[in-house]
XYZ file of N, CA and C in Angstrom:
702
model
N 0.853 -1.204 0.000
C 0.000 0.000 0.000
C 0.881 1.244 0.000
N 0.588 2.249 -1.073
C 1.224 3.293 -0.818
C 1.783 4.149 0.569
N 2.064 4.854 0.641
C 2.139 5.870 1.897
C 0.897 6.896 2.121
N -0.158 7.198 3.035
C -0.760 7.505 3.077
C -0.615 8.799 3.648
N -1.056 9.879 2.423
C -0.358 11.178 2.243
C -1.101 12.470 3.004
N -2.276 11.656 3.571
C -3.146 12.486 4.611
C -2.549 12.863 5.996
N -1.477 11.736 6.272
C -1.083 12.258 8.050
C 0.501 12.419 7.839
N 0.844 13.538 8.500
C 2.058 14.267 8.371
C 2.737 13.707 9.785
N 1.562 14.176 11.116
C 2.450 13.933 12.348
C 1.867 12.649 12.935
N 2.490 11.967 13.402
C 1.848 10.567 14.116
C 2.415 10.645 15.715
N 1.308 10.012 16.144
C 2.027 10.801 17.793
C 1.297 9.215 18.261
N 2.207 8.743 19.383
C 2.558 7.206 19.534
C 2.421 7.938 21.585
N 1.332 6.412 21.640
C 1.848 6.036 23.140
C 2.825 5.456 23.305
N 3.378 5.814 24.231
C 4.806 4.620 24.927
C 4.505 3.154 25.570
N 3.956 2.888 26.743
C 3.525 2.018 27.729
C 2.800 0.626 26.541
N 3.174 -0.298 26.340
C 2.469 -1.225 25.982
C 2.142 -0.948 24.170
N 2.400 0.125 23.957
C 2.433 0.650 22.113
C 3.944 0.418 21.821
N 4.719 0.989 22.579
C 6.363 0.448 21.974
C 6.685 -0.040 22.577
N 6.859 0.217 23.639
C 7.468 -0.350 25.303
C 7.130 -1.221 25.625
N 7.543 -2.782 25.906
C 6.544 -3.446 26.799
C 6.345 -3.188 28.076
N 5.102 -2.498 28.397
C 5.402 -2.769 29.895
C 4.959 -3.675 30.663
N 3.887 -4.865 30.360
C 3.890 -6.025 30.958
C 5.073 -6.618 31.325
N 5.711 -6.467 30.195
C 7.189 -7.715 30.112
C 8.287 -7.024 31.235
N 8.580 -5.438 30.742
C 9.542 -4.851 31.443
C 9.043 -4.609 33.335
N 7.578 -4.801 33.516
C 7.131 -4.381 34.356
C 7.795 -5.302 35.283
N 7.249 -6.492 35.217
C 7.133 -7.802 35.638
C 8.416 -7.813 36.298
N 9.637 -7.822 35.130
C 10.719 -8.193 35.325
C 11.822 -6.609 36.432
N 10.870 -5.494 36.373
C 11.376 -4.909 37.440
C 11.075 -5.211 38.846
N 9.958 -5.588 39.058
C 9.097 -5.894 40.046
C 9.740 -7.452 40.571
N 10.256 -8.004 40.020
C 10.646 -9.502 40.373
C 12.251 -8.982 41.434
N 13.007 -8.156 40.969
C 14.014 -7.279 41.146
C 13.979 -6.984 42.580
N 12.575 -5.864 42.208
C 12.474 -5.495 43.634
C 11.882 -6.374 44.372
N 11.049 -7.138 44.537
C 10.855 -8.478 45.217
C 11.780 -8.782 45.592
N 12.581 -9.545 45.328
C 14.003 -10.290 45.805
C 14.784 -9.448 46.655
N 14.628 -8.111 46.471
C 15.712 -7.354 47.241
C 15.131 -6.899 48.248
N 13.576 -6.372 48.381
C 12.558 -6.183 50.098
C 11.598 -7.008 50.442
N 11.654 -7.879 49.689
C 10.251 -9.172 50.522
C 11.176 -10.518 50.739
N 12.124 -10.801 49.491
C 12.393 -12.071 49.252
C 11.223 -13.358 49.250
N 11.612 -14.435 48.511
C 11.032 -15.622 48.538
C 10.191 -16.053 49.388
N 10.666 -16.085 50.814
C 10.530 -17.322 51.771
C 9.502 -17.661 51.499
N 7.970 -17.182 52.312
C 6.456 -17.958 51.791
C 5.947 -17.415 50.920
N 6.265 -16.146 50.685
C 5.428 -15.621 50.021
C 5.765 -15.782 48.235
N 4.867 -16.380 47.537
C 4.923 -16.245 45.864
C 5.221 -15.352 44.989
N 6.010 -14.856 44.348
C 6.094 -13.647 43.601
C 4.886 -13.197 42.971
N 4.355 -14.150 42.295
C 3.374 -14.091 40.954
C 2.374 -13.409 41.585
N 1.878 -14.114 42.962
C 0.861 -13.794 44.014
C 0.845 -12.123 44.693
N 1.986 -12.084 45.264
C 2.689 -10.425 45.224
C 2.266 -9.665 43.792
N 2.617 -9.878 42.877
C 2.606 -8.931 41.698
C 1.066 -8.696 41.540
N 0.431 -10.085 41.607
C -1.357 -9.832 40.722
C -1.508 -9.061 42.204
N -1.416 -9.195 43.174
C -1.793 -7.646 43.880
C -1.905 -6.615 43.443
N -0.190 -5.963 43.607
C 0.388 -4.888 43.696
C -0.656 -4.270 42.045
N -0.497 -4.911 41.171
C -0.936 -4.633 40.000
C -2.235 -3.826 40.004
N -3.006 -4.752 40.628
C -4.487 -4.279 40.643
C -4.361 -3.107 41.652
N -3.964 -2.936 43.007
C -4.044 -1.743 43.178
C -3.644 -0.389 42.523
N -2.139 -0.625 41.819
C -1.715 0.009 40.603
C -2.771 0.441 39.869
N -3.705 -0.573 39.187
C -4.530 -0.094 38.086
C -5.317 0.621 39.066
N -6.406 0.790 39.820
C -6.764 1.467 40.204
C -6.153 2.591 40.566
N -5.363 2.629 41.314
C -4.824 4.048 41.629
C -4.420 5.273 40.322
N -4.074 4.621 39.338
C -4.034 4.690 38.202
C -5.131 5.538 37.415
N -5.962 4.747 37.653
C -7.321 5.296 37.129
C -7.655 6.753 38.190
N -7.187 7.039 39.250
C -7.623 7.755 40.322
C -6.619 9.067 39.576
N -5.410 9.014 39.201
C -4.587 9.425 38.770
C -4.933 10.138 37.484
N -5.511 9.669 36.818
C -5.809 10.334 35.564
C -7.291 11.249 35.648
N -7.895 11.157 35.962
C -8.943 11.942 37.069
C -8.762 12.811 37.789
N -7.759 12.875 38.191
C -7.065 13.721 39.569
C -7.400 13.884 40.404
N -7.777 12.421 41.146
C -8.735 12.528 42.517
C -7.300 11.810 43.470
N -6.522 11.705 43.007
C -5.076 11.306 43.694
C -3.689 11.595 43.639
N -3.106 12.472 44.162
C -1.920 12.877 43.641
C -0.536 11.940 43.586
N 0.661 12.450 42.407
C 1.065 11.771 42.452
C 2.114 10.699 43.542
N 2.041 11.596 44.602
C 2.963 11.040 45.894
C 1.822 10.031 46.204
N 0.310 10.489 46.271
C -0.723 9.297 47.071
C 0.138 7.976 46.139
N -0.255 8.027 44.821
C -0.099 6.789 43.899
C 0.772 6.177 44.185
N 2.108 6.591 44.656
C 3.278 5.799 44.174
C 3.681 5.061 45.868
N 2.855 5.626 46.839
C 3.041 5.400 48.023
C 1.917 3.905 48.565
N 0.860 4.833 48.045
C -0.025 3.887 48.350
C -0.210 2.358 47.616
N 0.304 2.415 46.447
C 0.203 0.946 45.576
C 1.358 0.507 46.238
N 2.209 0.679 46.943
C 2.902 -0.354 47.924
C 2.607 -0.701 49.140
N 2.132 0.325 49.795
C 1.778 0.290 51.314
C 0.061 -0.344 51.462
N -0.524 -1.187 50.261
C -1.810 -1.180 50.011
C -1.609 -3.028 50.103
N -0.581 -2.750 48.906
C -0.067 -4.457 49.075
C 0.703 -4.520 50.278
N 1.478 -4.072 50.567
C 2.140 -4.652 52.262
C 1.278 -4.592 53.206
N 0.179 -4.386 53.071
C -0.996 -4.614 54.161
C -1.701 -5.475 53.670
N -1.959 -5.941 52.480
C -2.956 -7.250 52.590
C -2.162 -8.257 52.755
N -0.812 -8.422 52.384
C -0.013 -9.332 52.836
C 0.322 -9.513 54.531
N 0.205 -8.810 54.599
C 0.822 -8.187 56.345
C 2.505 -7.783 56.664
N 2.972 -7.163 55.272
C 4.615 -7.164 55.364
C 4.707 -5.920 56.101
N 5.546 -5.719 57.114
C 5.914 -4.600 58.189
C 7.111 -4.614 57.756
N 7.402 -3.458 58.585
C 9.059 -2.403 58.440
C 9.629 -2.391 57.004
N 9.021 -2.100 55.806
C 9.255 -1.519 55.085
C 8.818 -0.299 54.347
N 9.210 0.946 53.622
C 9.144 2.045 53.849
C 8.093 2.549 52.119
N 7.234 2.572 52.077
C 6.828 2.229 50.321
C 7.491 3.111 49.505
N 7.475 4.509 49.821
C 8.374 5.472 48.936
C 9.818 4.768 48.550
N 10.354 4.274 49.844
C 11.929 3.740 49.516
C 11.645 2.380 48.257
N 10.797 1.326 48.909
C 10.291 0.431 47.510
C 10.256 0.748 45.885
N 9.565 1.674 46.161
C 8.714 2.659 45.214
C 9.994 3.349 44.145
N 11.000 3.763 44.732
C 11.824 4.301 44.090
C 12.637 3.585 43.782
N 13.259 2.390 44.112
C 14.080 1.324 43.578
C 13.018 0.874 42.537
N 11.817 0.371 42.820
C 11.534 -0.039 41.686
C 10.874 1.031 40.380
N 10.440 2.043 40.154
C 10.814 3.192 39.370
C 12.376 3.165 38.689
N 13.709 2.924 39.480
C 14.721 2.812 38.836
C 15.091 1.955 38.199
N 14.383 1.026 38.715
C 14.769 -1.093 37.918
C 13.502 -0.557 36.688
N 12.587 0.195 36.681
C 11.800 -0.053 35.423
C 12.824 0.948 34.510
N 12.762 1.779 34.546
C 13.881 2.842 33.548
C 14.814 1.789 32.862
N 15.568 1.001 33.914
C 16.997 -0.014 32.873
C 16.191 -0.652 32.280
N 14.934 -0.994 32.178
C 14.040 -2.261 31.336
C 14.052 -1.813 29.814
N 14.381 -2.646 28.641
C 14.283 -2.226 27.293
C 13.729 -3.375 26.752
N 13.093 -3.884 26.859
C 12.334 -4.491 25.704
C 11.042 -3.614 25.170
N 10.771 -4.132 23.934
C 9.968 -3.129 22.939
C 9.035 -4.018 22.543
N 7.834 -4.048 21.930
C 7.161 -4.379 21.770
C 7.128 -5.149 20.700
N 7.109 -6.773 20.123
C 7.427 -6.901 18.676
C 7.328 -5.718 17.481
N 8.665 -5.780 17.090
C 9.118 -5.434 15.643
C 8.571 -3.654 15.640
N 8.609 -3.315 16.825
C 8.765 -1.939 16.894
C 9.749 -0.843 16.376
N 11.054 -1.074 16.763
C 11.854 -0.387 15.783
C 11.936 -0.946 14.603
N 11.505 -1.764 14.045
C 11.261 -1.912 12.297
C 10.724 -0.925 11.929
N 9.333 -0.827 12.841
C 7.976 -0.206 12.163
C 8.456 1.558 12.234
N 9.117 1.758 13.536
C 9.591 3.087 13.645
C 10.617 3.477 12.783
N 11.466 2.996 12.087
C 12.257 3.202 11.046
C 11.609 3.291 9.336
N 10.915 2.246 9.372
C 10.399 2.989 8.371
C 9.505 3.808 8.420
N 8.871 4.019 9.499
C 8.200 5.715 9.136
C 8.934 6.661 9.299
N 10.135 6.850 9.537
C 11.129 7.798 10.080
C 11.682 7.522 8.665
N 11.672 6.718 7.696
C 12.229 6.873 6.232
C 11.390 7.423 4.980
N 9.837 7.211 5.781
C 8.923 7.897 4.746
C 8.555 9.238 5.211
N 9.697 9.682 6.095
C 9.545 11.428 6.577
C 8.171 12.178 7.464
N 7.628 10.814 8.225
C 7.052 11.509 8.754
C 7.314 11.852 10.518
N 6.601 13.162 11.034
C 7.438 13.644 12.292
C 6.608 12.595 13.151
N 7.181 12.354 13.903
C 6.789 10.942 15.004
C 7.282 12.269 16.669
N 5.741 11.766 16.990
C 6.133 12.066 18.656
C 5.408 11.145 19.966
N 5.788 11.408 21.237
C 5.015 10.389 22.344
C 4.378 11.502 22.918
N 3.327 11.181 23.343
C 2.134 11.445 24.419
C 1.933 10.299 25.577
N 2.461 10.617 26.454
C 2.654 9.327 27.247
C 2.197 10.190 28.993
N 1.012 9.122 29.771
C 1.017 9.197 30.967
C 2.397 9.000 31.876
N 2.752 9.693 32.694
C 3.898 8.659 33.498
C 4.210 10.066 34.098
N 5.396 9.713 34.733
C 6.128 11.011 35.588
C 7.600 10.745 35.006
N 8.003 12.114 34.596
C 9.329 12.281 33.742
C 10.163 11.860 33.625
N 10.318 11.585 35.043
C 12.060 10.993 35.743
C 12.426 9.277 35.001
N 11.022 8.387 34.816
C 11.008 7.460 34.541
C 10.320 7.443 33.157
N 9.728 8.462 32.374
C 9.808 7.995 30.479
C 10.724 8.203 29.962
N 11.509 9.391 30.660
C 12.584 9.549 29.713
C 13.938 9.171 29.481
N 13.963 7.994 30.874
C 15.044 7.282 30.506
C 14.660 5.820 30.033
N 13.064 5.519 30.236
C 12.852 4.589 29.148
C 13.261 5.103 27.944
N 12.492 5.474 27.237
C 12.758 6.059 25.756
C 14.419 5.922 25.659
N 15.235 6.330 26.409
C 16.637 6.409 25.736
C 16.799 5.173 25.739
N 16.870 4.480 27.405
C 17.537 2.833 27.390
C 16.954 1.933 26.523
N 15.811 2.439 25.622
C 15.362 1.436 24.837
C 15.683 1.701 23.489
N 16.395 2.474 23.400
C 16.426 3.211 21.795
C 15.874 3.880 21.028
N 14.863 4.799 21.339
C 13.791 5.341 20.939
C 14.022 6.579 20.847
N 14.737 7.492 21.626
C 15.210 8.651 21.520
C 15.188 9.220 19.685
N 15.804 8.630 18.714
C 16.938 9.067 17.818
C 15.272 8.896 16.961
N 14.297 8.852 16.964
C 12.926 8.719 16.196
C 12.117 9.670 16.637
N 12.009 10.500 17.661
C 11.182 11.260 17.960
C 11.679 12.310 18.271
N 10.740 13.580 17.151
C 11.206 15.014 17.884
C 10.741 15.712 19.080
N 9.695 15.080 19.532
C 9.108 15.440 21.038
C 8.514 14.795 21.662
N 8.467 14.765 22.897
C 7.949 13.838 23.714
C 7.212 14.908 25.058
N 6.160 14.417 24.948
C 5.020 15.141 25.902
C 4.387 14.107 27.332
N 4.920 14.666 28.135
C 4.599 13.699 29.569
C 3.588 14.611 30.097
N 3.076 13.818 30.827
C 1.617 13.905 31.376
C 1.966 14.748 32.909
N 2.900 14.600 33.368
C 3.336 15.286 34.610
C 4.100 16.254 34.370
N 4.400 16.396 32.889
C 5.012 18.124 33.189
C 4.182 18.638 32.538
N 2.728 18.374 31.880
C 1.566 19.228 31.422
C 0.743 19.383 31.982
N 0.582 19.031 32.731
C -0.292 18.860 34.146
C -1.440 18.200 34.286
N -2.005 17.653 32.622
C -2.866 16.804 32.226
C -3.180 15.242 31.487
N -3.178 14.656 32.615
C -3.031 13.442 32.027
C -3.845 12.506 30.635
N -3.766 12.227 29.679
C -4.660 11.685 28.687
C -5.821 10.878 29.395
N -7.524 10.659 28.961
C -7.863 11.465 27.731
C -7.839 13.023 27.583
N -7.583 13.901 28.893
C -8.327 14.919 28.446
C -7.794 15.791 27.150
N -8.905 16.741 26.860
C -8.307 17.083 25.776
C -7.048 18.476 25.731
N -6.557 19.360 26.912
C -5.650 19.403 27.005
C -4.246 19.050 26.447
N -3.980 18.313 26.745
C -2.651 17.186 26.566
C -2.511 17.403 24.680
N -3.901 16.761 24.500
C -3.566 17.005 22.974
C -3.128 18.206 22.042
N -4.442 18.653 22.895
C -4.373 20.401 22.299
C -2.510 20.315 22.336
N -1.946 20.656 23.530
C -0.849 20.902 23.887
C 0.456 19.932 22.884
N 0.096 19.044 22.528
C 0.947 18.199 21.488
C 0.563 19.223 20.436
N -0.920 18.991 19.709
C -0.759 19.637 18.672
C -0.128 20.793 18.345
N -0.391 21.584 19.107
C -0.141 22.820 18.660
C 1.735 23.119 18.945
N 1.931 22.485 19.684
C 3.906 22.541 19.861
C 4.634 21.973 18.664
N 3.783 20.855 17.947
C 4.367 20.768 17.082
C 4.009 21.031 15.894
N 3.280 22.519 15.991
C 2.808 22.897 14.953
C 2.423 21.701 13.217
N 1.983 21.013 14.235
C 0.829 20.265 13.701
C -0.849 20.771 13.007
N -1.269 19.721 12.155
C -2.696 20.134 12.299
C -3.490 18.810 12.479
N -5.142 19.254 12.913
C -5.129 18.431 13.257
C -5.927 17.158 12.231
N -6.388 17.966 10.492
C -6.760 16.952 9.835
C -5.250 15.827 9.519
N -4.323 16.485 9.737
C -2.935 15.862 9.208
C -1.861 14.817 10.421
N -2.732 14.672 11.726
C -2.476 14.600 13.203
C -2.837 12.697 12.756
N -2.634 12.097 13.493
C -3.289 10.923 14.194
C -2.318 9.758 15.140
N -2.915 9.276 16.272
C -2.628 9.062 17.525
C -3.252 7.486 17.497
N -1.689 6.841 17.834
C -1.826 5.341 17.945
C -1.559 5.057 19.272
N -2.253 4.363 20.016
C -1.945 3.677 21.154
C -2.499 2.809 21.874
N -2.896 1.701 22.858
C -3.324 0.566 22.951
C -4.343 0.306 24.042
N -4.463 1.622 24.553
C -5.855 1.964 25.461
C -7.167 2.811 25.020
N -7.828 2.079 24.524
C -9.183 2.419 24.336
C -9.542 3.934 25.099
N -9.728 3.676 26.170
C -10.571 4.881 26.809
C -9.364 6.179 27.118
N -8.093 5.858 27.284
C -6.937 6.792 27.759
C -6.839 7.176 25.962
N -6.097 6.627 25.072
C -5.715 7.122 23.865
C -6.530 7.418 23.162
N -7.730 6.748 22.510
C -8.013 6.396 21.452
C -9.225 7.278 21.586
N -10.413 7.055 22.513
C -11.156 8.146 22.797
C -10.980 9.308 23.267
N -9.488 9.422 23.857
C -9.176 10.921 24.366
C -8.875 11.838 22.938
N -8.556 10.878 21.738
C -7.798 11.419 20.673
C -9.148 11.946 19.755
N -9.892 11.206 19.851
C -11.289 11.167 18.784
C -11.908 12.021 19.523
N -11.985 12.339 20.696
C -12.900 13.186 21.701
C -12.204 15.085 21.043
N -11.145 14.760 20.891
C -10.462 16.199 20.859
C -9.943 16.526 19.128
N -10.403 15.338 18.242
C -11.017 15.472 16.981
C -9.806 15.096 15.920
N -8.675 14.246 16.006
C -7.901 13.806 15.106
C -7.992 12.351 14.974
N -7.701 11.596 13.792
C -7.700 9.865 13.913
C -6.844 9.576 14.754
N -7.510 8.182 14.798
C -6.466 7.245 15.832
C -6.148 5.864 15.123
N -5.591 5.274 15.741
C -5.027 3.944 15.590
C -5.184 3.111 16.795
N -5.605 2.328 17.015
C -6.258 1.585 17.908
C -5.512 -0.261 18.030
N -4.271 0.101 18.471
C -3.479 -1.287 18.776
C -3.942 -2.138 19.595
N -4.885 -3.048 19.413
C -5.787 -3.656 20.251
C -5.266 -5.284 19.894
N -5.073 -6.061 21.477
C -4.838 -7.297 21.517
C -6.174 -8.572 21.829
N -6.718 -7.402 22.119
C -7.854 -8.258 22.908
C -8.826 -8.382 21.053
N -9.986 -8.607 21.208
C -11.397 -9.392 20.457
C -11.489 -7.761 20.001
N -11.582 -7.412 18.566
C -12.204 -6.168 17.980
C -13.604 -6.218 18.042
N -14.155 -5.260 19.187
C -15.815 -5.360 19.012
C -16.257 -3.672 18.139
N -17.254 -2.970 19.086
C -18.259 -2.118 18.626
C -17.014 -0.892 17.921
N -15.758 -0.961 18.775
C -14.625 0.184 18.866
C -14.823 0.847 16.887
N -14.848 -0.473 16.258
C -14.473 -0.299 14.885
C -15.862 0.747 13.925
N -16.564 0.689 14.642
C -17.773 1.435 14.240
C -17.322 2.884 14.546
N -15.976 3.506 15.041
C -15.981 4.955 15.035
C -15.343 5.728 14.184
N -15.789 6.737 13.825
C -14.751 6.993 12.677
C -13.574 7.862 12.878
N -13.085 7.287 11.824
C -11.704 7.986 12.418
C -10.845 7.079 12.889
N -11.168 5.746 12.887
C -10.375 4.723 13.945
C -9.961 3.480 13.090
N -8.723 3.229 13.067
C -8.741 1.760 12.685
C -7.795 1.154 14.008
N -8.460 -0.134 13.335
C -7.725 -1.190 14.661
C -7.018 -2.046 13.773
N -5.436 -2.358 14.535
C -4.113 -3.468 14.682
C -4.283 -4.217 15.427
N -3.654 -5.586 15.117
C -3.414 -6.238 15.970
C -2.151 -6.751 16.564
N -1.099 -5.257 15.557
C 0.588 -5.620 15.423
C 0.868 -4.724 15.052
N 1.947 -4.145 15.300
C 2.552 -2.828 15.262
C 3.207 -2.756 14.102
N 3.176 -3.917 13.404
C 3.356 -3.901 11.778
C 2.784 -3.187 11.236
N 1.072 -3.870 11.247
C 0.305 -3.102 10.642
C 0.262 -1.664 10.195
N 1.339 -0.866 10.856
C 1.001 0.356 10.597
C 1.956 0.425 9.490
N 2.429 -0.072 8.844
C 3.151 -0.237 7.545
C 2.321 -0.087 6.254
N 1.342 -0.934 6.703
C 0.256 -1.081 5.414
C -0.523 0.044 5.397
N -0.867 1.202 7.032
C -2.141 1.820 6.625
C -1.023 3.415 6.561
N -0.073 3.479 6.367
C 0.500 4.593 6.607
C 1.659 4.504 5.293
């Protein structure tokens, strides 16, 4: 398929769109496990599907802004060390070792820098819109190789607005003197990317692993099931 001569800027989530963060997550979290809980009775796997789910929630509290970011990063440890019953450990201190074990994490998402190279050969400007707090996207992005593909990168904690709202976008678009019939926004959360992007009026791309249901009925939207794909529609 040709190059599709309608979108100039493409603006990419990080988390789970390039990045793995299941994979990289996991494997920071196993890290810090070993170094403040250790083994003895307790299961890793069992520890993590915790910690996780309070994560996602708090998460969700986070993008809302019914929780700030010290509550989040404090409380998704000190939430799991209480249903477990783990004492004398400090969650911020947790919290920040493992924030640093995720930064060294580089795995990418299948065949991601393929796909990012050749759109970086068919000239178009590539940027991230990514939730997170600074200290830790932006040394993902380097330790993973991603840096040398993107001319900007927009975090959610130094704009003060986390995706969907429409903020954030506005604020991409217009920095990179973008427009927004020529704009469109790939990333692998439905309600954070894909409707925050369509809500504030440019296409999206909709990297979806799970079952394609009603999503495909919007316009403006196509759905992947591989980060290939964007070879064929771009």
């Amino acid at each position: 398929m040709q190059q599709n001569k309608k979108y100039t800027h493409l603006f990419f989530d990080l988390d789970n769109t390039l990045w793995d963060f299941e994979k990289n997550a996991y494997s920071a979290m196993a890290i810090t496990f070993e170094k403040f809980v250790g083994s003895g009775q307790l299961d890793f796997d069992t520890f993590f599907h915790v910690y996780s789910k309070h994560n996602d929630v708090l998460w969700q509290k986070y993008r809302k802004r019914s929780v700030t970011k010290r509550e989040l990063i404090k409380s998704r440890f000190q939430l799991t060390f209480d249903h477990f019953q783990i004492a004398g450990l400090d969650p911020e201190t947790v919290n920040a070792f493992y924030l640093a074990e995720m930064a060294k994490q580089s795995t990418l998402v299948d065949r991601a820098l393929e796909v990012l190279t050749y759109l970086k050969g068919k000239k178009y400007k590539l940027f991230i819109i990514t939730n997170g707090f600074k200290e830790v996207q932006l040394k993902k992005i380097e330790n993973a190789g991603l840096s040398p593909f993107f001319d900007k990168v927009f975090i959610s904690e130094e704009i003060k607005i986390p995706k969907p709202g429409r903020e954030i976008f506005e604020y991409a678009i217009k920095s990179s003197n973008a427009k927004k019939k020529q704009s469109i926004m790939i990333g692998d959360d439905w309600d954070v990317d894909i409707k925050g992007a369509v809500n504030f009026g440019i296409d999206a791309v909709y990297y979806s692993t799970n079952s394609i249901d009603s999503c495909t009925n919007y316009t403006g939207v196509r759905v992947i099931r591989h980060i290939c794909e964007l070879q064929e529609i771009l």
